[in-house]
Amino acid sequence: MTLLLLHPLGLDSECWQFIELQATKPDLPGHGHNPLRGDELTIERVADEVLERVDGAADVVGVSMGGTLAVRMALRDPKRIRSLMVACTSVLDSPERSQRLRERATSVDRAGMAGVLNSTLERWFTPAALANPEHPGVTYARRRLLSDDARAFAMWWRAMAAHAVREEIGMIRCPVTMLAGRHDAAAPMGHVLEVFDALHAPRRMEVLAGPHMLPLENPSLFADAVRLHLHWVESIAGSQPQRPGTQ
């Protein structure tokens, strides 16, 4: 069984460097060593591309944009996805959300990556982490964002703005863990709970102390949450939802 880790927007496979998990960690199109090809980007197309590169079934863990992609993969090829862990992800579409994401794309078009760097980091990390000049997760994120292709970054925002899953999410049947950061400013806990409530699959909710970029600011807690999810998937016998837990 493959454990597949899908990174957030603007980062790459190096975002998992602080987490000791044996897993497949691809660079998604327009990130890291996987340059964007063509002038069109859709969540559906990327989901198919990632599935083509994975042998057999997979437990998929996605953070933020990676969580959106994980949900689409489960809908595109449910036989290939044994379970999902959807972390720090406001995946349900709404006119307000789509408008907000399109505005972020426009900001990137106008200001470039340097122009949106501070606002992005402020959504991602706690003030304490940002105030630490030697914080490894923040240091990596800042370097990665400044080296990103602004065109690809904006295209991903628009792809997510156009991505609609609200009417389909109840069709997911594999076990799902929804993971929220208690201090997440980008995907607030209420948004994650909304996804949890829309699911009809075996599901559980977990809340960790931390912000949007849990794998970078609280990597040990995040890794433990992944291991707990996998243990639950192995042992699950029924499909009753569990009450949210906190750490």
PDB file of C-alpha atoms in Angstrom:
ATOM      1  CA  MET A   1       0.000   0.000   0.000  1.00  0.00           C
ATOM      2  CA  THR A   2       1.429   3.371  -1.038  1.00  0.00           C
ATOM      3  CA  LEU A   3       1.351   6.344   1.313  1.00  0.00           C
ATOM      4  CA  LEU A   4       1.060   9.389  -0.928  1.00  0.00           C
ATOM      5  CA  LEU A   5       1.777  12.875   0.454  1.00  0.00           C
ATOM      6  CA  LEU A   6       0.460  15.863  -1.531  1.00  0.00           C
ATOM      7  CA  HIS A   7       1.975  19.245  -0.709  1.00  0.00           C
ATOM      8  CA  PRO A   8       0.301  22.672  -0.433  1.00  0.00           C
ATOM      9  CA  LEU A   9       0.284  25.385  -3.066  1.00  0.00           C
ATOM     10  CA  GLY A  10       3.637  27.064  -3.550  1.00  0.00           C
ATOM     11  CA  LEU A  11       5.698  24.384  -1.809  1.00  0.00           C
ATOM     12  CA  ASP A  12       7.131  21.109  -3.100  1.00  0.00           C
ATOM     13  CA  SER A  13       8.171  17.652  -1.926  1.00  0.00           C
ATOM     14  CA  GLU A  14      10.768  19.217   0.396  1.00  0.00           C
ATOM     15  CA  CYS A  15       7.952  20.369   2.679  1.00  0.00           C
ATOM     16  CA  TRP A  16       7.950  16.820   4.101  1.00  0.00           C
ATOM     17  CA  GLN A  17      11.630  17.002   5.104  1.00  0.00           C
ATOM     18  CA  PHE A  18      10.763  17.466   8.789  1.00  0.00           C
ATOM     19  CA  ILE A  19       8.495  14.390   8.918  1.00  0.00           C
ATOM     20  CA  GLU A  20       9.837  10.842   9.190  1.00  0.00           C
ATOM     21  CA  LEU A  21       7.396   8.875   7.071  1.00  0.00           C
ATOM     22  CA  GLN A  22       8.105   6.417   4.296  1.00  0.00           C
ATOM     23  CA  ALA A  23       5.986   7.766   1.469  1.00  0.00           C
ATOM     24  CA  THR A  24       5.756   8.829  -2.150  1.00  0.00           C
ATOM     25  CA  LYS A  25       6.140  12.619  -2.267  1.00  0.00           C
ATOM     26  CA  PRO A  26       5.621  14.033  -5.765  1.00  0.00           C
ATOM     27  CA  ASP A  27       6.204  17.589  -6.896  1.00  0.00           C
ATOM     28  CA  LEU A  28       2.863  18.697  -8.309  1.00  0.00           C
ATOM     29  CA  PRO A  29       2.818  20.523 -11.680  1.00  0.00           C
ATOM     30  CA  GLY A  30       4.341  23.974 -11.465  1.00  0.00           C
ATOM     31  CA  HIS A  31       6.225  23.130  -8.273  1.00  0.00           C
ATOM     32  CA  GLY A  32       9.753  22.031  -7.467  1.00  0.00           C
ATOM     33  CA  HIS A  33      11.233  19.931 -10.272  1.00  0.00           C
ATOM     34  CA  ASN A  34       7.920  19.515 -12.112  1.00  0.00           C
ATOM     35  CA  PRO A  35       7.487  22.549 -14.395  1.00  0.00           C
ATOM     36  CA  LEU A  36       4.063  23.595 -15.582  1.00  0.00           C
ATOM     37  CA  ARG A  37       3.269  22.437 -19.114  1.00  0.00           C
ATOM     38  CA  GLY A  38       0.701  24.176 -21.269  1.00  0.00           C
ATOM     39  CA  ASP A  39      -1.694  27.018 -20.612  1.00  0.00           C
ATOM     40  CA  GLU A  40      -4.468  25.079 -18.907  1.00  0.00           C
ATOM     41  CA  LEU A  41      -4.583  23.653 -15.396  1.00  0.00           C
ATOM     42  CA  THR A  42      -7.485  21.831 -13.775  1.00  0.00           C
ATOM     43  CA  ILE A  43      -7.699  19.875 -10.551  1.00  0.00           C
ATOM     44  CA  GLU A  44      -9.217  16.975 -12.496  1.00  0.00           C
ATOM     45  CA  ARG A  45      -6.311  16.776 -14.915  1.00  0.00           C
ATOM     46  CA  VAL A  46      -3.697  16.869 -12.173  1.00  0.00           C
ATOM     47  CA  ALA A  47      -5.600  14.199 -10.211  1.00  0.00           C
ATOM     48  CA  ASP A  48      -5.440  11.898 -13.221  1.00  0.00           C
ATOM     49  CA  GLU A  49      -1.731  12.615 -13.734  1.00  0.00           C
ATOM     50  CA  VAL A  50      -0.886  11.764 -10.125  1.00  0.00           C
ATOM     51  CA  LEU A  51      -2.974   8.578 -10.223  1.00  0.00           C
ATOM     52  CA  GLU A  52      -1.141   7.446 -13.359  1.00  0.00           C
ATOM     53  CA  ARG A  53       2.168   7.557 -11.484  1.00  0.00           C
ATOM     54  CA  VAL A  54       1.040   5.529  -8.465  1.00  0.00           C
ATOM     55  CA  ASP A  55       1.101   1.743  -8.557  1.00  0.00           C
ATOM     56  CA  GLY A  56      -1.870   0.023  -6.941  1.00  0.00           C
ATOM     57  CA  ALA A  57      -3.955   1.531  -4.171  1.00  0.00           C
ATOM     58  CA  ALA A  58      -2.922   4.425  -1.952  1.00  0.00           C
ATOM     59  CA  ASP A  59      -3.563   6.122   1.346  1.00  0.00           C
ATOM     60  CA  VAL A  60      -3.529   9.783   0.337  1.00  0.00           C
ATOM     61  CA  VAL A  61      -2.586  12.610   2.698  1.00  0.00           C
ATOM     62  CA  GLY A  62      -3.085  16.103   1.321  1.00  0.00           C
ATOM     63  CA  VAL A  63      -2.505  19.476   2.961  1.00  0.00           C
ATOM     64  CA  SER A  64      -4.378  22.580   1.769  1.00  0.00           C
ATOM     65  CA  MET A  65      -4.198  22.454  -2.045  1.00  0.00           C
ATOM     66  CA  GLY A  66      -3.013  18.856  -1.685  1.00  0.00           C
ATOM     67  CA  GLY A  67      -6.180  18.088   0.270  1.00  0.00           C
ATOM     68  CA  THR A  68      -8.318  19.474  -2.544  1.00  0.00           C
ATOM     69  CA  LEU A  69      -6.441  17.265  -4.991  1.00  0.00           C
ATOM     70  CA  ALA A  70      -6.805  14.225  -2.711  1.00  0.00           C
ATOM     71  CA  VAL A  71     -10.590  14.636  -2.614  1.00  0.00           C
ATOM     72  CA  ARG A  72     -10.735  14.840  -6.406  1.00  0.00           C
ATOM     73  CA  MET A  73      -8.581  11.703  -6.742  1.00  0.00           C
ATOM     74  CA  ALA A  74     -10.995   9.766  -4.531  1.00  0.00           C
ATOM     75  CA  LEU A  75     -13.861  10.844  -6.776  1.00  0.00           C
ATOM     76  CA  ARG A  76     -12.007  10.169 -10.037  1.00  0.00           C
ATOM     77  CA  ASP A  77     -10.822   6.649  -9.210  1.00  0.00           C
ATOM     78  CA  PRO A  78     -12.343   5.417  -5.929  1.00  0.00           C
ATOM     79  CA  LYS A  79     -10.966   1.876  -6.337  1.00  0.00           C
ATOM     80  CA  ARG A  80      -7.428   3.232  -6.184  1.00  0.00           C
ATOM     81  CA  ILE A  81      -7.842   5.251  -2.976  1.00  0.00           C
ATOM     82  CA  ARG A  82      -7.980   3.226   0.240  1.00  0.00           C
ATOM     83  CA  SER A  83      -8.227   6.264   2.508  1.00  0.00           C
ATOM     84  CA  LEU A  84      -7.899  10.028   2.690  1.00  0.00           C
ATOM     85  CA  MET A  85      -6.421  12.356   5.243  1.00  0.00           C
ATOM     86  CA  VAL A  86      -7.527  15.864   4.263  1.00  0.00           C
ATOM     87  CA  ALA A  87      -5.617  18.444   6.285  1.00  0.00           C
ATOM     88  CA  CYS A  88      -6.147  22.193   6.654  1.00  0.00           C
ATOM     89  CA  THR A  89      -8.398  22.285   3.607  1.00  0.00           C
ATOM     90  CA  SER A  90     -11.472  24.393   2.851  1.00  0.00           C
ATOM     91  CA  VAL A  91     -12.518  22.233  -0.057  1.00  0.00           C
ATOM     92  CA  LEU A  92     -16.235  23.013  -0.364  1.00  0.00           C
ATOM     93  CA  ASP A  93     -16.944  25.513  -3.110  1.00  0.00           C
ATOM     94  CA  SER A  94     -18.988  28.670  -2.673  1.00  0.00           C
ATOM     95  CA  PRO A  95     -19.230  31.947  -4.612  1.00  0.00           C
ATOM     96  CA  GLU A  96     -17.398  33.748  -1.812  1.00  0.00           C
ATOM     97  CA  ARG A  97     -14.554  31.239  -1.746  1.00  0.00           C
ATOM     98  CA  SER A  98     -14.165  31.297  -5.532  1.00  0.00           C
ATOM     99  CA  GLN A  99     -14.032  35.084  -5.548  1.00  0.00           C
ATOM    100  CA  ARG A 100     -11.419  35.122  -2.783  1.00  0.00           C
ATOM    101  CA  LEU A 101      -9.191  32.668  -4.672  1.00  0.00           C
ATOM    102  CA  ARG A 102      -9.512  34.576  -7.933  1.00  0.00           C
ATOM    103  CA  GLU A 103      -8.502  37.750  -6.105  1.00  0.00           C
ATOM    104  CA  ARG A 104      -5.383  36.007  -4.838  1.00  0.00           C
ATOM    105  CA  ALA A 105      -4.521  34.983  -8.389  1.00  0.00           C
ATOM    106  CA  THR A 106      -4.919  38.592  -9.525  1.00  0.00           C
ATOM    107  CA  SER A 107      -2.651  39.760  -6.703  1.00  0.00           C
ATOM    108  CA  VAL A 108       0.061  37.383  -7.906  1.00  0.00           C
ATOM    109  CA  ASP A 109      -0.356  38.609 -11.484  1.00  0.00           C
ATOM    110  CA  ARG A 110       0.124  42.194 -10.336  1.00  0.00           C
ATOM    111  CA  ALA A 111       2.744  41.909  -7.615  1.00  0.00           C
ATOM    112  CA  GLY A 112       4.636  38.684  -8.325  1.00  0.00           C
ATOM    113  CA  MET A 113       5.757  36.257  -5.658  1.00  0.00           C
ATOM    114  CA  ALA A 114       7.680  38.873  -3.655  1.00  0.00           C
ATOM    115  CA  GLY A 115       4.548  41.001  -3.507  1.00  0.00           C
ATOM    116  CA  VAL A 116       2.407  38.262  -1.944  1.00  0.00           C
ATOM    117  CA  LEU A 117       5.108  36.694   0.228  1.00  0.00           C
ATOM    118  CA  ASN A 118       4.274  38.347   3.552  1.00  0.00           C
ATOM    119  CA  SER A 119       0.507  37.923   3.291  1.00  0.00           C
ATOM    120  CA  THR A 120       0.974  34.256   2.398  1.00  0.00           C
ATOM    121  CA  LEU A 121       3.301  33.551   5.305  1.00  0.00           C
ATOM    122  CA  GLU A 122       0.949  35.353   7.690  1.00  0.00           C
ATOM    123  CA  ARG A 123      -1.897  33.043   6.636  1.00  0.00           C
ATOM    124  CA  TRP A 124       0.312  30.001   7.028  1.00  0.00           C
ATOM    125  CA  PHE A 125       2.216  30.434  10.305  1.00  0.00           C
ATOM    126  CA  THR A 126       1.691  31.724  13.820  1.00  0.00           C
ATOM    127  CA  PRO A 127       3.215  35.101  14.767  1.00  0.00           C
ATOM    128  CA  ALA A 128       5.629  33.295  17.075  1.00  0.00           C
ATOM    129  CA  ALA A 129       7.029  31.196  14.231  1.00  0.00           C
ATOM    130  CA  LEU A 130       7.323  34.209  11.935  1.00  0.00           C
ATOM    131  CA  ALA A 131       9.172  36.133  14.643  1.00  0.00           C
ATOM    132  CA  ASN A 132      11.855  33.429  14.862  1.00  0.00           C
ATOM    133  CA  PRO A 133      14.476  34.177  12.164  1.00  0.00           C
ATOM    134  CA  GLU A 134      15.847  30.635  12.466  1.00  0.00           C
ATOM    135  CA  HIS A 135      12.564  28.731  12.232  1.00  0.00           C
ATOM    136  CA  PRO A 136      13.343  25.969   9.704  1.00  0.00           C
ATOM    137  CA  GLY A 137       9.804  25.625   8.380  1.00  0.00           C
ATOM    138  CA  VAL A 138       9.381  29.348   7.794  1.00  0.00           C
ATOM    139  CA  THR A 139      12.854  29.596   6.274  1.00  0.00           C
ATOM    140  CA  TYR A 140      12.061  26.823   3.805  1.00  0.00           C
ATOM    141  CA  ALA A 141       8.636  28.264   2.926  1.00  0.00           C
ATOM    142  CA  ARG A 142      10.018  31.748   2.329  1.00  0.00           C
ATOM    143  CA  ARG A 143      12.794  30.448   0.075  1.00  0.00           C
ATOM    144  CA  ARG A 144      10.426  28.183  -1.831  1.00  0.00           C
ATOM    145  CA  LEU A 145       7.797  30.865  -2.414  1.00  0.00           C
ATOM    146  CA  LEU A 146      10.333  33.389  -3.706  1.00  0.00           C
ATOM    147  CA  SER A 147      11.636  30.834  -6.213  1.00  0.00           C
ATOM    148  CA  ASP A 148       8.153  29.848  -7.450  1.00  0.00           C
ATOM    149  CA  ASP A 149       6.825  30.515 -10.927  1.00  0.00           C
ATOM    150  CA  ALA A 150       4.265  33.291 -10.364  1.00  0.00           C
ATOM    151  CA  ARG A 151       2.316  32.220 -13.447  1.00  0.00           C
ATOM    152  CA  ALA A 152       1.915  28.689 -12.101  1.00  0.00           C
ATOM    153  CA  PHE A 153       1.015  29.994  -8.649  1.00  0.00           C
ATOM    154  CA  ALA A 154      -1.777  32.146 -10.094  1.00  0.00           C
ATOM    155  CA  MET A 155      -3.013  29.319 -12.335  1.00  0.00           C
ATOM    156  CA  TRP A 156      -3.387  27.044  -9.321  1.00  0.00           C
ATOM    157  CA  TRP A 157      -5.450  29.673  -7.495  1.00  0.00           C
ATOM    158  CA  ARG A 158      -7.746  29.919 -10.515  1.00  0.00           C
ATOM    159  CA  ALA A 159      -7.967  26.142 -10.850  1.00  0.00           C
ATOM    160  CA  MET A 160      -9.084  25.859  -7.233  1.00  0.00           C
ATOM    161  CA  ALA A 161     -11.524  28.737  -7.676  1.00  0.00           C
ATOM    162  CA  ALA A 162     -13.140  26.837 -10.562  1.00  0.00           C
ATOM    163  CA  HIS A 163     -13.128  23.487  -8.774  1.00  0.00           C
ATOM    164  CA  ALA A 164     -16.581  22.426  -7.542  1.00  0.00           C
ATOM    165  CA  VAL A 165     -16.977  19.456  -5.216  1.00  0.00           C
ATOM    166  CA  ARG A 166     -19.847  20.345  -2.879  1.00  0.00           C
ATOM    167  CA  GLU A 167     -22.413  18.262  -4.802  1.00  0.00           C
ATOM    168  CA  GLU A 168     -20.096  15.270  -5.111  1.00  0.00           C
ATOM    169  CA  ILE A 169     -18.307  14.948  -1.801  1.00  0.00           C
ATOM    170  CA  GLY A 170     -20.998  12.706  -0.342  1.00  0.00           C
ATOM    171  CA  MET A 171     -20.063  10.126  -2.980  1.00  0.00           C
ATOM    172  CA  ILE A 172     -16.703   9.397  -1.329  1.00  0.00           C
ATOM    173  CA  ARG A 173     -16.811   5.989   0.329  1.00  0.00           C
ATOM    174  CA  CYS A 174     -13.279   5.424   1.616  1.00  0.00           C
ATOM    175  CA  PRO A 175     -12.374   6.254   5.250  1.00  0.00           C
ATOM    176  CA  VAL A 176     -11.560   9.938   5.700  1.00  0.00           C
ATOM    177  CA  THR A 177      -9.767  11.806   8.468  1.00  0.00           C
ATOM    178  CA  MET A 178     -10.372  15.544   8.458  1.00  0.00           C
ATOM    179  CA  LEU A 179      -7.501  17.332  10.178  1.00  0.00           C
ATOM    180  CA  ALA A 180      -7.701  20.944  11.347  1.00  0.00           C
ATOM    181  CA  GLY A 181      -5.257  23.340  12.949  1.00  0.00           C
ATOM    182  CA  ARG A 182      -6.693  25.092  15.960  1.00  0.00           C
ATOM    183  CA  HIS A 183      -5.001  28.345  14.879  1.00  0.00           C
ATOM    184  CA  ASP A 184      -5.464  27.966  11.125  1.00  0.00           C
ATOM    185  CA  ALA A 185      -6.263  31.347   9.555  1.00  0.00           C
ATOM    186  CA  ALA A 186      -6.421  30.009   5.986  1.00  0.00           C
ATOM    187  CA  ALA A 187      -8.747  27.041   6.523  1.00  0.00           C
ATOM    188  CA  PRO A 188     -10.572  27.746   9.803  1.00  0.00           C
ATOM    189  CA  MET A 189     -11.816  24.851  11.872  1.00  0.00           C
ATOM    190  CA  GLY A 190     -15.420  25.632  10.999  1.00  0.00           C
ATOM    191  CA  HIS A 191     -14.671  25.159   7.290  1.00  0.00           C
ATOM    192  CA  VAL A 192     -13.030  21.796   7.947  1.00  0.00           C
ATOM    193  CA  LEU A 193     -15.993  20.719  10.096  1.00  0.00           C
ATOM    194  CA  GLU A 194     -18.301  21.640   7.217  1.00  0.00           C
ATOM    195  CA  VAL A 195     -16.483  19.122   5.030  1.00  0.00           C
ATOM    196  CA  PHE A 196     -16.637  16.524   7.795  1.00  0.00           C
ATOM    197  CA  ASP A 197     -20.408  16.990   8.081  1.00  0.00           C
ATOM    198  CA  ALA A 198     -20.861  16.610   4.304  1.00  0.00           C
ATOM    199  CA  LEU A 199     -19.154  13.207   4.214  1.00  0.00           C
ATOM    200  CA  HIS A 200     -21.100   9.948   4.319  1.00  0.00           C
ATOM    201  CA  ALA A 201     -18.036   7.706   4.450  1.00  0.00           C
ATOM    202  CA  PRO A 202     -16.415   6.359   7.627  1.00  0.00           C
ATOM    203  CA  ARG A 203     -14.879   9.518   9.041  1.00  0.00           C
ATOM    204  CA  ARG A 204     -13.116  11.052  11.965  1.00  0.00           C
ATOM    205  CA  MET A 205     -12.121  14.585  12.889  1.00  0.00           C
ATOM    206  CA  GLU A 206      -8.891  15.587  14.561  1.00  0.00           C
ATOM    207  CA  VAL A 207      -7.783  19.026  15.726  1.00  0.00           C
ATOM    208  CA  LEU A 208      -4.117  19.788  16.386  1.00  0.00           C
ATOM    209  CA  ALA A 209      -2.484  22.740  18.070  1.00  0.00           C
ATOM    210  CA  GLY A 210      -1.051  24.733  15.218  1.00  0.00           C
ATOM    211  CA  PRO A 211      -1.627  26.910  12.148  1.00  0.00           C
ATOM    212  CA  HIS A 212      -2.275  26.206   8.469  1.00  0.00           C
ATOM    213  CA  MET A 213       1.187  24.819   7.763  1.00  0.00           C
ATOM    214  CA  LEU A 214       1.080  22.071  10.371  1.00  0.00           C
ATOM    215  CA  PRO A 215       3.762  19.937   8.643  1.00  0.00           C
ATOM    216  CA  LEU A 216       6.184  22.865   8.842  1.00  0.00           C
ATOM    217  CA  GLU A 217       5.376  24.361  12.234  1.00  0.00           C
ATOM    218  CA  ASN A 218       4.293  21.216  14.135  1.00  0.00           C
ATOM    219  CA  PRO A 219       5.833  18.364  12.122  1.00  0.00           C
ATOM    220  CA  SER A 220       5.968  15.798  14.930  1.00  0.00           C
ATOM    221  CA  LEU A 221       2.283  16.288  15.772  1.00  0.00           C
ATOM    222  CA  PHE A 222       1.413  16.048  12.101  1.00  0.00           C
ATOM    223  CA  ALA A 223       3.408  12.842  11.625  1.00  0.00           C
ATOM    224  CA  ASP A 224       1.727  11.290  14.675  1.00  0.00           C
ATOM    225  CA  ALA A 225      -1.662  12.241  13.215  1.00  0.00           C
ATOM    226  CA  VAL A 226      -0.810  10.471   9.954  1.00  0.00           C
ATOM    227  CA  ARG A 227       0.250   7.342  11.835  1.00  0.00           C
ATOM    228  CA  LEU A 228      -2.954   7.427  13.885  1.00  0.00           C
ATOM    229  CA  HIS A 229      -4.992   7.777  10.698  1.00  0.00           C
ATOM    230  CA  LEU A 230      -3.276   4.762   9.132  1.00  0.00           C
ATOM    231  CA  HIS A 231      -3.809   2.716  12.292  1.00  0.00           C
ATOM    232  CA  TRP A 232      -7.498   3.654  12.248  1.00  0.00           C
ATOM    233  CA  VAL A 233      -7.813   2.679   8.595  1.00  0.00           C
ATOM    234  CA  GLU A 234      -6.235  -0.702   9.312  1.00  0.00           C
ATOM    235  CA  SER A 235      -8.516  -1.417  12.238  1.00  0.00           C
ATOM    236  CA  ILE A 236     -11.777   0.138  11.136  1.00  0.00           C
ATOM    237  CA  ALA A 237     -14.713  -2.212  11.099  1.00  0.00           C
ATOM    238  CA  GLY A 238     -17.742   0.112  10.923  1.00  0.00           C
ATOM    239  CA  SER A 239     -18.581   3.459   9.449  1.00  0.00           C
ATOM    240  CA  GLN A 240     -19.823   5.477  12.402  1.00  0.00           C
ATOM    241  CA  PRO A 241     -18.357   9.005  12.677  1.00  0.00           C
ATOM    242  CA  GLN A 242     -16.180   9.717  15.675  1.00  0.00           C
ATOM    243  CA  ARG A 243     -16.326  12.848  17.786  1.00  0.00           C
ATOM    244  CA  PRO A 244     -13.636  15.437  17.127  1.00  0.00           C
ATOM    245  CA  GLY A 245     -10.490  14.932  19.166  1.00  0.00           C
ATOM    246  CA  THR A 246      -7.916  17.521  20.211  1.00  0.00           C
ATOM    247  CA  GLN A 247      -4.217  17.491  20.952  1.00  0.00           C
TER     248      GLN A 247
END
